[in-house]
Amino acid sequence: MDTITHHSKTRIFEDLKSQLYGQLVLPKDKQFDEARQVYNGMIDRRPAGIVYCKNVADVIASVNFARDQDLALAIRSGGHNAAGFGVWDESLVIDLSQMKGIRVDNKQNTIRVEGGCLLKDVEHVTQAFGKAVPTGIFSTTGIAGLTLGGGIGHLSRAYGLSVDNLLEVDIVLADGNLVTCNEKNFTDLFWAIRGGGGNFGVITSFLFKLNDAGLVQGGPMFWHLEDSEEIMTYYRDFILLVPNHIYCYFAFLTVPPVDLFPENLHLKKMCGLLWCNLGDLEENDRYVQQFRDLKTPALDYVGPMPYRQLQSLFDPLYPAGMQWYWKGAFIKELSDEAIQENIKHAELMPTANSTTHFYPVNGACHKKSNKDTAWAYRDANWSQVIVGVSPDPENKEIITEWAKNYWHGIRPYSMEGGYVNFMMDEGLEKVKATYGENYDKLAKVKMKYDPDNFFRINQNIKPA
Ligand SMILES: Cc1cc2nc3c(=O)[nH]c(=O)nc-3n(C[C@H](O)[C@H](O)[C@H](O)COP(=O)(O)OP(=O)(O)OC[C@H]3O[C@@H](n4cnc5c(N)ncnc54)[C@H](O)[C@@H]3O)c2cc1C
């Protein structure tokens, strides 16, 4: 860059700085290298600037600035996004991590959370009242990105997706206007953001319904890999028949070599169930017992615990900065052939952190139809995630290859598209397949609110 351009760029950023309460970090600043990092260590991008917004006014100023300067805009809340859309080369990053306001309304049984809250921030407050918003299974994930993609987790069978519990959002649109959308106002926008990701604006606050979730019966159960066929076959029928307050997801994993697990199982490839049952412990134990009777688990840590504890159980095993390659699939039926294919790839898991989970999305998720929200998989029974993960950048190729091969192997047994929150940057055709029959309506809503595709650093819906 020549000196004149450099100086004029710096001056322009000074204009933005003067409008902000929050900090603006530029490439010349010593915090820049830390500030441009996101959770996935595979992502290495250099934005033009990063704004740590303190309030809605900072968000509006940043949106107006990026639009007027023709800068791409990346939105970052928890920074967990698989494809790393929270940071982009030459973009302005709106970072919401300092906007963590939360207000519970006990009378209405609702909670309003600002866009920068992590799941643990929300759970810290909701659990004080024995309540929860259904979200994901790691407490370090951002509520914003997770919810906007749908939001799948331990409470999905009981209470539905995160978006099914969303009552209202405040959103800053491409023209810099702040609007509130819900079932009565801006209904098309409210429909679109429930699954349509960050395509429509910057959401500064979310209003959720609260649900009961105090003490749960939760924790993992592991079996040796050679028992996988038996456990998985029993599980596929079990989870389609049990009441909605019973939840367990199936996983292939390698036992981490940490004190939490017995030494004789360390680094063994295994299969497992991770439980989260609401309600009466004794009654729930009858369901859990079915698996103990089927085959004695090699590890059985299932027991009563606060929901909040279950939510953060595995956080330490996946610190920020590891290499992650993601693939996602929706599954309607787990045939015998599909089970065999899954076992084949599980045996090849390339690193101790690589894993695959089958999250049930039946139960309460099926109460809505594909047309009710932008999230288009109400007929799926599982959302499967395949993640090649390693702390070592040297392993980037092998974890990527394993995840891709696995996904191709199960392709004949899965539905079209995938969950936007479990995807890398896989292009327009994948996005279209993912939204299926909802894509055209999403493109129209996009045209109405963001005709220039200003919000394009995401699983992008093109205005039409
Ligand atoms: C360890 C781990 C565990 C996970 N577990 C689950 C799980 O159990 N269930 C599940 O459903 N998903 C899960 N995910 C996936 C997760 O939902 C996505 O990665 C999601 O994008 C993370 O949101 P974030 O706010 O942390 O990410 P960010 O990278 O900050 O944001 C992701 C994208 O969302 C959009 N966005 C974020 N904030 C806003 C906003 N305020 N306004 C408008 N758009 C916004 C932007 O397009 C942004 O690029 C997990 C991810 C990880 C890394």
Short mmCIF file of C-alpha atoms and ligand atoms in Angstrom, two decimals:
data_model
loop_
_atom_site.label_atom_id
_atom_site.label_comp_id
_atom_site.label_asym_id
_atom_site.label_seq_id
_atom_site.Cartn_x
_atom_site.Cartn_y
_atom_site.Cartn_z
CA MET A 1 0.00 0.00 0.00
CA ASP A 2 1.43 3.45 -0.84
CA THR A 3 1.82 6.06 1.93
CA ILE A 4 -1.06 8.28 0.76
CA THR A 5 -3.53 5.39 0.68
CA HIS A 6 -2.30 4.21 4.05
CA HIS A 7 -2.80 7.65 5.60
CA SER A 8 -6.22 8.21 4.11
CA LYS A 9 -7.32 4.74 5.30
CA THR A 10 -6.08 5.50 8.80
CA ARG A 11 -7.92 8.84 8.76
CA ILE A 12 -11.15 7.18 7.65
CA PHE A 13 -10.88 4.68 10.51
CA GLU A 14 -10.33 7.62 12.88
CA ASP A 15 -13.81 8.80 11.86
CA LEU A 16 -15.27 5.48 12.91
CA LYS A 17 -13.28 5.49 16.14
CA SER A 18 -14.71 8.86 17.11
CA GLN A 19 -18.24 7.41 16.94
CA LEU A 20 -17.57 4.40 19.18
CA TYR A 21 -17.77 3.62 22.87
CA GLY A 22 -16.00 0.33 22.17
CA GLN A 23 -12.43 -0.30 21.04
CA LEU A 24 -11.34 -0.39 17.40
CA VAL A 25 -8.36 -2.67 16.75
CA LEU A 26 -6.41 -2.08 13.54
CA PRO A 27 -3.59 -4.13 11.93
CA LYS A 28 -1.00 -1.71 13.36
CA ASP A 29 -2.14 -2.42 16.96
CA LYS A 30 -0.29 -4.92 19.11
CA GLN A 31 -3.54 -6.76 20.02
CA PHE A 32 -4.35 -7.31 16.34
CA ASP A 33 -2.95 -10.84 16.02
CA GLU A 34 -4.85 -12.03 19.05
CA ALA A 35 -7.99 -10.12 18.08
CA ARG A 36 -8.21 -11.70 14.61
CA GLN A 37 -8.25 -15.23 15.96
CA VAL A 38 -11.35 -17.41 16.05
CA TYR A 39 -11.98 -20.77 17.70
CA ASN A 40 -11.00 -22.86 14.66
CA GLY A 41 -7.18 -22.72 14.44
CA MET A 42 -7.37 -23.55 10.71
CA ILE A 43 -8.62 -20.02 10.06
CA ASP A 44 -5.94 -17.38 9.47
CA ARG A 45 -7.47 -14.17 8.13
CA ARG A 46 -6.49 -10.49 8.33
CA PRO A 47 -9.41 -8.09 8.57
CA ALA A 48 -9.08 -4.33 7.97
CA GLY A 49 -10.35 -3.61 11.48
CA ILE A 50 -12.15 -5.14 14.45
CA VAL A 51 -14.72 -3.23 16.48
CA TYR A 52 -15.46 -4.47 20.00
CA CYS A 53 -18.98 -3.07 20.16
CA LYS A 54 -20.21 -1.95 23.57
CA ASN A 55 -23.79 -1.22 22.59
CA VAL A 56 -26.32 -0.92 19.78
CA ALA A 57 -24.99 2.51 18.77
CA ASP A 58 -21.56 0.99 18.12
CA VAL A 59 -23.17 -1.70 15.96
CA ILE A 60 -25.11 0.88 13.94
CA ALA A 61 -22.00 3.04 13.45
CA SER A 62 -19.99 0.01 12.32
CA VAL A 63 -22.65 -1.18 9.89
CA ASN A 64 -22.98 2.30 8.37
CA PHE A 65 -19.20 2.67 8.16
CA ALA A 66 -18.58 -0.69 6.48
CA ARG A 67 -21.40 -0.12 4.01
CA ASP A 68 -20.28 3.42 3.10
CA GLN A 69 -16.63 2.36 2.77
CA ASP A 70 -17.58 -0.69 0.72
CA LEU A 71 -15.97 -3.03 3.22
CA ALA A 72 -17.18 -6.59 3.70
CA LEU A 73 -18.67 -7.05 7.16
CA ALA A 74 -17.98 -10.10 9.33
CA ILE A 75 -20.06 -10.67 12.46
CA ARG A 76 -18.53 -12.45 15.44
CA SER A 77 -20.29 -13.39 18.65
CA GLY A 78 -18.83 -16.58 20.18
CA GLY A 79 -16.32 -17.07 17.32
CA HIS A 80 -17.08 -20.82 17.13
CA ASN A 81 -18.21 -20.92 13.52
CA ALA A 82 -16.89 -23.95 11.63
CA ALA A 83 -15.96 -22.01 8.51
CA GLY A 84 -14.64 -19.09 10.56
CA PHE A 85 -17.11 -16.58 9.12
CA GLY A 86 -16.52 -14.46 12.23
CA VAL A 87 -13.40 -13.03 10.58
CA TRP A 88 -12.65 -12.23 6.93
CA ASP A 89 -9.75 -10.78 4.95
CA GLU A 90 -10.00 -6.99 4.44
CA SER A 91 -13.35 -6.86 6.25
CA LEU A 92 -14.63 -4.89 9.19
CA VAL A 93 -15.35 -7.35 12.02
CA ILE A 94 -18.20 -6.51 14.35
CA ASP A 95 -17.28 -8.34 17.55
CA LEU A 96 -20.14 -8.55 20.06
CA SER A 97 -18.27 -10.33 22.84
CA GLN A 98 -18.60 -7.34 25.17
CA MET A 99 -22.36 -7.15 24.79
CA LYS A 100 -23.41 -9.63 27.44
CA GLY A 101 -26.42 -8.01 29.09
CA ILE A 102 -29.06 -10.48 30.34
CA ARG A 103 -32.48 -9.87 31.88
CA VAL A 104 -34.84 -12.54 33.20
CA ASP A 105 -38.56 -11.82 33.37
CA ASN A 106 -39.93 -14.37 35.82
CA LYS A 107 -43.50 -13.27 35.31
CA GLN A 108 -43.37 -13.80 31.56
CA ASN A 109 -40.98 -16.76 31.91
CA THR A 110 -38.60 -15.23 29.39
CA ILE A 111 -34.97 -14.16 29.13
CA ARG A 112 -33.50 -11.37 27.01
CA VAL A 113 -29.83 -11.83 26.13
CA GLU A 114 -27.48 -9.57 24.22
CA GLY A 115 -25.76 -10.85 21.09
CA GLY A 116 -22.35 -11.44 22.68
CA CYS A 117 -23.45 -13.98 25.30
CA LEU A 118 -21.94 -17.45 25.30
CA LEU A 119 -24.09 -20.40 26.27
CA LYS A 120 -22.41 -20.41 29.69
CA ASP A 121 -23.42 -16.77 30.28
CA VAL A 122 -27.03 -17.66 29.60
CA GLU A 123 -26.91 -20.86 31.65
CA HIS A 124 -25.29 -19.07 34.58
CA VAL A 125 -28.44 -16.96 34.88
CA THR A 126 -31.16 -19.40 33.81
CA GLN A 127 -29.89 -22.12 36.14
CA ALA A 128 -30.29 -19.84 39.14
CA PHE A 129 -34.02 -20.32 38.49
CA GLY A 130 -33.86 -24.03 37.53
CA LYS A 131 -34.59 -23.00 33.94
CA ALA A 132 -32.89 -23.29 30.56
CA VAL A 133 -33.04 -22.22 26.95
CA PRO A 134 -32.43 -25.24 24.68
CA THR A 135 -29.03 -24.61 23.07
CA GLY A 136 -25.89 -26.62 22.23
CA ILE A 137 -23.67 -29.00 24.16
CA PHE A 138 -20.55 -26.86 24.74
CA SER A 139 -20.88 -23.87 27.02
CA THR A 140 -18.23 -21.85 25.18
CA THR A 141 -20.33 -21.51 21.99
CA GLY A 142 -22.00 -18.18 21.18
CA ILE A 143 -25.78 -18.03 21.62
CA ALA A 144 -26.06 -15.83 18.51
CA GLY A 145 -24.45 -17.95 15.79
CA LEU A 146 -25.85 -21.15 17.29
CA THR A 147 -29.42 -19.85 17.45
CA LEU A 148 -29.41 -18.24 14.00
CA GLY A 149 -28.43 -21.57 12.43
CA GLY A 150 -31.16 -23.47 14.37
CA GLY A 151 -29.62 -24.57 17.67
CA ILE A 152 -29.43 -28.29 18.48
CA GLY A 153 -28.57 -29.81 21.86
CA HIS A 154 -29.47 -31.84 24.95
CA LEU A 155 -32.94 -30.31 25.26
CA SER A 156 -33.97 -30.56 21.59
CA ARG A 157 -36.29 -33.54 22.05
CA ALA A 158 -37.94 -31.97 25.08
CA TYR A 159 -38.27 -28.34 24.01
CA GLY A 160 -37.29 -28.12 20.32
CA LEU A 161 -34.51 -26.17 18.64
CA SER A 162 -33.21 -22.87 20.01
CA VAL A 163 -35.17 -21.08 17.28
CA ASP A 164 -38.37 -22.78 18.43
CA ASN A 165 -37.95 -20.97 21.75
CA LEU A 166 -37.09 -17.60 20.22
CA LEU A 167 -39.79 -14.95 20.71
CA GLU A 168 -38.17 -11.80 19.37
CA VAL A 169 -34.92 -10.20 18.22
CA ASP A 170 -33.55 -6.68 17.82
CA ILE A 171 -31.70 -6.51 14.53
CA VAL A 172 -29.61 -3.81 12.83
CA LEU A 173 -30.35 -3.97 9.11
CA ALA A 174 -28.08 -3.14 6.15
CA ASP A 175 -29.41 0.43 6.04
CA GLY A 176 -28.38 0.94 9.68
CA ASN A 177 -31.93 0.86 11.04
CA LEU A 178 -32.69 -1.10 14.20
CA VAL A 179 -35.95 -3.04 14.11
CA THR A 180 -37.62 -5.50 16.45
CA CYS A 181 -39.03 -8.57 14.82
CA ASN A 182 -41.34 -11.21 16.24
CA GLU A 183 -44.57 -13.05 15.33
CA LYS A 184 -46.38 -9.70 14.85
CA ASN A 185 -43.79 -7.29 13.41
CA PHE A 186 -41.48 -7.94 10.47
CA THR A 187 -42.84 -11.49 10.41
CA ASP A 188 -40.99 -12.39 7.18
CA LEU A 189 -37.71 -11.37 8.76
CA PHE A 190 -38.54 -13.25 11.95
CA TRP A 191 -39.26 -16.36 9.86
CA ALA A 192 -35.96 -15.98 7.97
CA ILE A 193 -33.62 -15.48 10.91
CA ARG A 194 -34.86 -18.72 12.53
CA GLY A 195 -32.35 -20.85 10.63
CA GLY A 196 -31.16 -18.36 8.00
CA GLY A 197 -28.00 -17.41 9.91
CA GLY A 198 -26.39 -13.97 9.80
CA ASN A 199 -27.77 -13.17 6.33
CA PHE A 200 -30.22 -10.44 7.33
CA GLY A 201 -28.53 -8.14 9.83
CA VAL A 202 -26.71 -7.91 13.13
CA ILE A 203 -28.80 -9.21 16.00
CA THR A 204 -28.12 -7.23 19.12
CA SER A 205 -30.55 -9.04 21.44
CA PHE A 206 -32.63 -12.20 21.58
CA LEU A 207 -35.77 -12.85 23.65
CA PHE A 208 -36.25 -16.52 24.54
CA LYS A 209 -38.92 -18.54 26.30
CA LEU A 210 -37.66 -20.29 29.45
CA ASN A 211 -38.14 -23.99 30.16
CA ASP A 212 -37.71 -26.17 33.25
CA ALA A 213 -34.30 -27.88 33.54
CA GLY A 214 -32.89 -28.12 37.04
CA LEU A 215 -31.40 -31.46 38.00
CA VAL A 216 -31.02 -33.83 35.06
CA GLN A 217 -29.92 -37.42 34.74
CA GLY A 218 -26.91 -37.04 32.53
CA GLY A 219 -23.39 -38.13 31.62
CA PRO A 220 -21.60 -40.53 29.30
CA MET A 221 -21.68 -44.29 28.83
CA PHE A 222 -18.98 -45.93 26.67
CA TRP A 223 -18.63 -49.34 25.05
CA HIS A 224 -15.77 -50.92 23.12
CA LEU A 225 -15.78 -50.33 19.38
CA GLU A 226 -16.54 -54.00 18.70
CA ASP A 227 -19.91 -53.50 20.46
CA SER A 228 -20.86 -50.59 18.16
CA GLU A 229 -23.17 -52.50 15.84
CA GLU A 230 -25.24 -53.87 18.71
CA ILE A 231 -25.45 -50.55 20.59
CA MET A 232 -26.14 -48.43 17.53
CA THR A 233 -28.82 -50.79 16.20
CA TYR A 234 -30.64 -50.77 19.54
CA TYR A 235 -30.21 -46.99 19.85
CA ARG A 236 -31.69 -46.14 16.43
CA ASP A 237 -35.05 -47.70 17.41
CA PHE A 238 -34.89 -46.63 21.06
CA ILE A 239 -34.57 -42.88 20.45
CA LEU A 240 -37.50 -42.88 18.03
CA LEU A 241 -39.82 -44.46 20.60
CA VAL A 242 -38.99 -42.99 24.01
CA PRO A 243 -40.78 -39.95 25.51
CA ASN A 244 -39.39 -36.50 24.67
CA HIS A 245 -37.85 -35.91 28.09
CA ILE A 246 -35.38 -38.75 27.40
CA TYR A 247 -32.36 -37.61 25.41
CA CYS A 248 -29.14 -39.29 24.40
CA TYR A 249 -26.89 -38.78 21.44
CA PHE A 250 -24.74 -41.52 19.97
CA ALA A 251 -21.02 -40.91 19.37
CA PHE A 252 -17.85 -42.53 18.10
CA LEU A 253 -14.87 -41.13 19.99
CA THR A 254 -11.44 -41.74 21.41
CA VAL A 255 -11.24 -41.65 25.21
CA PRO A 256 -9.17 -38.60 26.18
CA PRO A 257 -6.10 -39.36 28.34
CA VAL A 258 -7.29 -37.22 31.26
CA ASP A 259 -8.01 -38.01 34.92
CA LEU A 260 -11.77 -37.85 34.34
CA PHE A 261 -11.56 -41.24 32.58
CA PRO A 262 -10.04 -44.56 33.79
CA GLU A 263 -6.47 -45.07 32.60
CA ASN A 264 -7.16 -48.46 31.01
CA LEU A 265 -9.50 -46.76 28.54
CA HIS A 266 -7.22 -43.85 27.66
CA LEU A 267 -6.84 -43.35 23.88
CA LYS A 268 -9.15 -46.28 23.08
CA LYS A 269 -11.57 -45.81 20.22
CA MET A 270 -15.05 -46.44 21.57
CA CYS A 271 -18.73 -45.78 20.97
CA GLY A 272 -20.92 -44.06 23.50
CA LEU A 273 -24.13 -42.39 24.54
CA LEU A 274 -24.32 -39.01 26.22
CA TRP A 275 -27.52 -38.69 28.25
CA CYS A 276 -29.59 -35.76 29.43
CA ASN A 277 -32.94 -36.88 30.85
CA LEU A 278 -35.39 -34.48 32.45
CA GLY A 279 -37.87 -35.36 35.18
CA ASP A 280 -38.21 -38.32 37.52
CA LEU A 281 -34.85 -40.03 38.09
CA GLU A 282 -36.27 -43.43 38.95
CA GLU A 283 -38.51 -43.53 35.91
CA ASN A 284 -35.69 -42.35 33.65
CA ASP A 285 -33.35 -44.98 35.03
CA ARG A 286 -35.57 -47.65 33.50
CA TYR A 287 -34.68 -46.27 30.06
CA VAL A 288 -30.96 -46.02 30.79
CA GLN A 289 -31.02 -49.56 32.26
CA GLN A 290 -32.07 -50.98 28.88
CA PHE A 291 -28.58 -50.23 27.57
CA ARG A 292 -26.85 -51.56 30.67
CA ASP A 293 -28.80 -54.81 30.23
CA LEU A 294 -27.99 -54.97 26.53
CA LYS A 295 -24.24 -54.82 27.12
CA THR A 296 -22.42 -53.78 30.28
CA PRO A 297 -20.76 -50.44 29.49
CA ALA A 298 -16.98 -50.17 29.87
CA LEU A 299 -17.63 -46.78 31.46
CA ASP A 300 -20.86 -45.59 33.05
CA TYR A 301 -20.93 -42.09 34.52
CA VAL A 302 -24.67 -41.54 34.14
CA GLY A 303 -26.20 -39.92 37.19
CA PRO A 304 -27.98 -36.89 38.59
CA MET A 305 -26.28 -33.55 37.99
CA PRO A 306 -27.29 -29.91 37.47
CA TYR A 307 -28.00 -29.24 33.81
CA ARG A 308 -25.36 -26.50 33.88
CA GLN A 309 -22.67 -28.99 34.93
CA LEU A 310 -23.51 -31.30 32.05
CA GLN A 311 -23.30 -28.37 29.63
CA SER A 312 -19.69 -27.60 30.56
CA LEU A 313 -18.51 -31.20 31.15
CA PHE A 314 -16.44 -31.47 27.99
CA ASP A 315 -15.35 -27.82 27.51
CA PRO A 316 -11.77 -28.43 28.76
CA LEU A 317 -11.24 -31.21 26.19
CA TYR A 318 -11.66 -28.81 23.27
CA PRO A 319 -9.83 -25.54 24.01
CA ALA A 320 -9.82 -22.79 21.37
CA GLY A 321 -7.19 -22.86 18.64
CA MET A 322 -7.26 -26.50 17.50
CA GLN A 323 -7.57 -27.44 13.83
CA TRP A 324 -11.16 -28.36 12.91
CA TYR A 325 -12.63 -29.71 9.68
CA TRP A 326 -16.42 -30.07 9.78
CA LYS A 327 -19.00 -32.02 7.80
CA GLY A 328 -22.69 -32.24 8.63
CA ALA A 329 -25.51 -34.51 7.51
CA PHE A 330 -29.17 -34.99 8.31
CA ILE A 331 -30.38 -38.55 8.73
CA LYS A 332 -33.93 -39.84 8.48
CA GLU A 333 -33.27 -43.55 8.84
CA LEU A 334 -30.26 -45.45 10.12
CA SER A 335 -30.33 -48.61 8.03
CA ASP A 336 -28.12 -51.65 8.77
CA GLU A 337 -25.95 -50.61 5.79
CA ALA A 338 -25.62 -47.05 7.13
CA ILE A 339 -24.54 -48.41 10.51
CA GLN A 340 -21.86 -50.57 8.85
CA GLU A 341 -20.59 -47.58 6.86
CA ASN A 342 -20.37 -45.45 10.00
CA ILE A 343 -18.45 -48.12 11.89
CA LYS A 344 -16.01 -48.43 8.99
CA HIS A 345 -15.12 -44.74 9.19
CA ALA A 346 -15.14 -44.65 13.00
CA GLU A 347 -12.43 -47.32 12.99
CA LEU A 348 -10.32 -44.92 10.91
CA MET A 349 -10.64 -41.88 13.23
CA PRO A 350 -7.28 -40.22 12.60
CA THR A 351 -6.69 -38.32 15.86
CA ALA A 352 -7.79 -38.55 19.48
CA ASN A 353 -9.99 -35.44 19.19
CA SER A 354 -11.79 -36.44 15.99
CA THR A 355 -15.32 -37.64 16.54
CA THR A 356 -18.82 -37.99 15.15
CA HIS A 357 -22.07 -37.36 17.01
CA PHE A 358 -25.65 -38.21 16.07
CA TYR A 359 -27.87 -35.57 17.70
CA PRO A 360 -31.55 -36.56 17.77
CA VAL A 361 -33.78 -33.88 16.21
CA ASN A 362 -37.09 -35.71 16.57
CA GLY A 363 -39.45 -35.23 19.53
CA ALA A 364 -40.38 -31.57 20.04
CA CYS A 365 -38.42 -30.51 16.91
CA HIS A 366 -41.07 -32.35 14.88
CA LYS A 367 -43.87 -30.18 16.28
CA LYS A 368 -43.16 -27.57 13.61
CA SER A 369 -43.19 -28.12 9.85
CA ASN A 370 -40.41 -27.25 7.39
CA LYS A 371 -42.35 -24.16 6.34
CA ASP A 372 -42.83 -22.74 9.86
CA THR A 373 -39.23 -21.50 10.14
CA ALA A 374 -36.30 -21.23 7.73
CA TRP A 375 -34.81 -24.39 9.33
CA ALA A 376 -35.82 -27.06 6.83
CA TYR A 377 -35.20 -30.47 8.46
CA ARG A 378 -38.30 -31.16 10.53
CA ASP A 379 -38.52 -34.61 8.93
CA ALA A 380 -34.96 -35.62 9.94
CA ASN A 381 -34.39 -37.77 13.01
CA TRP A 382 -30.69 -36.99 13.54
CA SER A 383 -28.29 -34.21 12.76
CA GLN A 384 -24.89 -35.86 12.40
CA VAL A 385 -21.66 -33.93 12.81
CA ILE A 386 -18.32 -35.34 11.65
CA VAL A 387 -15.32 -33.39 12.91
CA GLY A 388 -11.68 -34.04 12.18
CA VAL A 389 -9.90 -32.27 15.06
CA SER A 390 -6.27 -31.95 16.11
CA PRO A 391 -4.15 -29.54 18.15
CA ASP A 392 -1.36 -30.05 15.60
CA PRO A 393 -1.49 -28.01 12.34
CA GLU A 394 0.61 -30.80 10.76
CA ASN A 395 -2.51 -32.98 10.91
CA LYS A 396 -4.64 -30.57 8.89
CA GLU A 397 -4.64 -32.76 5.77
CA ILE A 398 -5.40 -36.07 7.47
CA ILE A 399 -8.29 -34.75 9.56
CA THR A 400 -9.76 -33.04 6.48
CA GLU A 401 -9.45 -36.15 4.35
CA TRP A 402 -11.00 -38.39 7.01
CA ALA A 403 -14.02 -36.08 7.50
CA LYS A 404 -14.57 -35.75 3.75
CA ASN A 405 -14.27 -39.49 3.11
CA TYR A 406 -16.61 -40.25 5.99
CA TRP A 407 -19.20 -37.79 4.66
CA HIS A 408 -18.96 -39.22 1.12
CA GLY A 409 -19.33 -42.73 2.54
CA ILE A 410 -22.59 -41.95 4.34
CA ARG A 411 -23.94 -39.72 1.55
CA PRO A 412 -26.22 -42.49 0.13
CA TYR A 413 -27.87 -42.78 3.55
CA SER A 414 -28.31 -39.08 4.37
CA MET A 415 -30.61 -36.28 3.25
CA GLU A 416 -29.69 -33.41 0.92
CA GLY A 417 -27.75 -30.46 2.34
CA GLY A 418 -26.58 -30.23 5.95
CA TYR A 419 -26.84 -28.14 9.10
CA VAL A 420 -25.38 -24.66 8.41
CA ASN A 421 -23.68 -24.68 11.79
CA PHE A 422 -21.80 -27.92 11.01
CA MET A 423 -20.41 -26.86 7.61
CA MET A 424 -17.30 -25.36 6.17
CA ASP A 425 -17.57 -22.79 3.34
CA GLU A 426 -19.01 -25.22 0.79
CA GLY A 427 -20.60 -22.93 -1.80
CA LEU A 428 -24.00 -21.86 -3.06
CA GLU A 429 -25.25 -25.26 -4.21
CA LYS A 430 -24.75 -26.66 -0.72
CA VAL A 431 -26.57 -23.69 0.81
CA LYS A 432 -29.46 -24.15 -1.61
CA ALA A 433 -29.65 -27.87 -0.89
CA THR A 434 -29.59 -27.12 2.81
CA TYR A 435 -32.56 -24.75 2.76
CA GLY A 436 -34.38 -26.90 0.20
CA GLU A 437 -37.94 -25.70 -0.40
CA ASN A 438 -37.31 -22.67 1.85
CA TYR A 439 -34.44 -21.25 -0.23
CA ASP A 440 -36.57 -19.24 -2.69
CA LYS A 441 -38.52 -17.58 0.11
CA LEU A 442 -35.27 -16.80 1.94
CA ALA A 443 -33.85 -15.22 -1.24
CA LYS A 444 -36.95 -12.98 -1.47
CA VAL A 445 -36.65 -11.87 2.17
CA LYS A 446 -32.96 -11.22 1.52
CA MET A 447 -33.89 -9.07 -1.50
CA LYS A 448 -36.30 -7.05 0.61
CA TYR A 449 -33.93 -6.34 3.52
CA ASP A 450 -30.44 -6.69 2.02
CA PRO A 451 -30.69 -6.26 -1.79
CA ASP A 452 -26.95 -5.53 -2.16
CA ASN A 453 -25.96 -8.65 -0.22
CA PHE A 454 -24.06 -6.54 2.30
CA PHE A 455 -24.28 -9.38 4.86
CA ARG A 456 -22.48 -11.96 2.73
CA ILE A 457 -19.79 -13.39 5.02
CA ASN A 458 -21.89 -16.38 6.01
CA GLN A 459 -23.62 -19.41 4.47
CA ASN A 460 -24.82 -16.96 1.90
CA ILE A 461 -28.36 -16.62 0.59
CA LYS A 462 -28.36 -14.56 -2.62
CA PRO A 463 -31.00 -11.82 -2.96
CA ALA A 464 -33.56 -12.66 -5.68
C1 LIG B 1 -16.99 -26.89 20.24
C2 LIG B 1 -18.25 -26.62 19.46
C3 LIG B 1 -19.42 -27.21 19.85
C4 LIG B 1 -20.61 -26.96 19.14
N1 LIG B 1 -21.76 -27.57 19.54
C5 LIG B 1 -22.93 -27.28 18.91
C6 LIG B 1 -24.15 -27.84 19.35
O1 LIG B 1 -24.20 -28.59 20.32
N2 LIG B 1 -25.29 -27.51 18.70
C7 LIG B 1 -25.29 -26.66 17.63
O2 LIG B 1 -26.37 -26.39 17.09
N3 LIG B 1 -24.14 -26.14 17.16
C8 LIG B 1 -22.97 -26.43 17.79
N4 LIG B 1 -21.80 -25.90 17.33
C9 LIG B 1 -21.81 -25.13 16.09
C10 LIG B 1 -22.17 -23.68 16.37
O3 LIG B 1 -23.56 -23.57 16.46
C11 LIG B 1 -21.67 -22.79 15.23
O4 LIG B 1 -20.28 -22.89 15.17
C12 LIG B 1 -22.11 -21.35 15.41
O5 LIG B 1 -21.84 -20.64 14.22
C13 LIG B 1 -21.37 -20.71 16.56
O6 LIG B 1 -21.87 -19.45 16.87
P1 LIG B 1 -20.88 -18.36 17.47
O7 LIG B 1 -21.67 -17.16 17.78
O8 LIG B 1 -20.05 -18.97 18.53
O9 LIG B 1 -19.93 -18.16 16.23
P2 LIG B 1 -19.41 -16.88 15.42
O10 LIG B 1 -18.26 -17.41 14.65
O11 LIG B 1 -19.20 -15.73 16.30
O12 LIG B 1 -20.62 -16.55 14.48
C14 LIG B 1 -20.98 -17.44 13.47
C15 LIG B 1 -21.76 -16.76 12.39
O13 LIG B 1 -23.08 -16.51 12.87
C16 LIG B 1 -23.52 -15.24 12.43
N5 LIG B 1 -23.68 -14.40 13.61
C17 LIG B 1 -23.07 -14.53 14.81
N6 LIG B 1 -23.53 -13.61 15.65
C18 LIG B 1 -24.43 -12.88 14.98
C19 LIG B 1 -25.25 -11.79 15.31
N7 LIG B 1 -25.25 -11.27 16.53
N8 LIG B 1 -26.07 -11.28 14.36
C20 LIG B 1 -26.10 -11.80 13.12
N9 LIG B 1 -25.34 -12.83 12.75
C21 LIG B 1 -24.52 -13.37 13.67
C22 LIG B 1 -22.47 -14.70 11.50
O14 LIG B 1 -22.76 -15.06 10.18
C23 LIG B 1 -21.23 -15.40 11.98
O15 LIG B 1 -20.26 -15.52 11.00
C24 LIG B 1 -20.60 -26.10 18.02
C25 LIG B 1 -19.39 -25.51 17.63
C26 LIG B 1 -18.23 -25.77 18.33
C27 LIG B 1 -16.95 -25.15 17.88
#
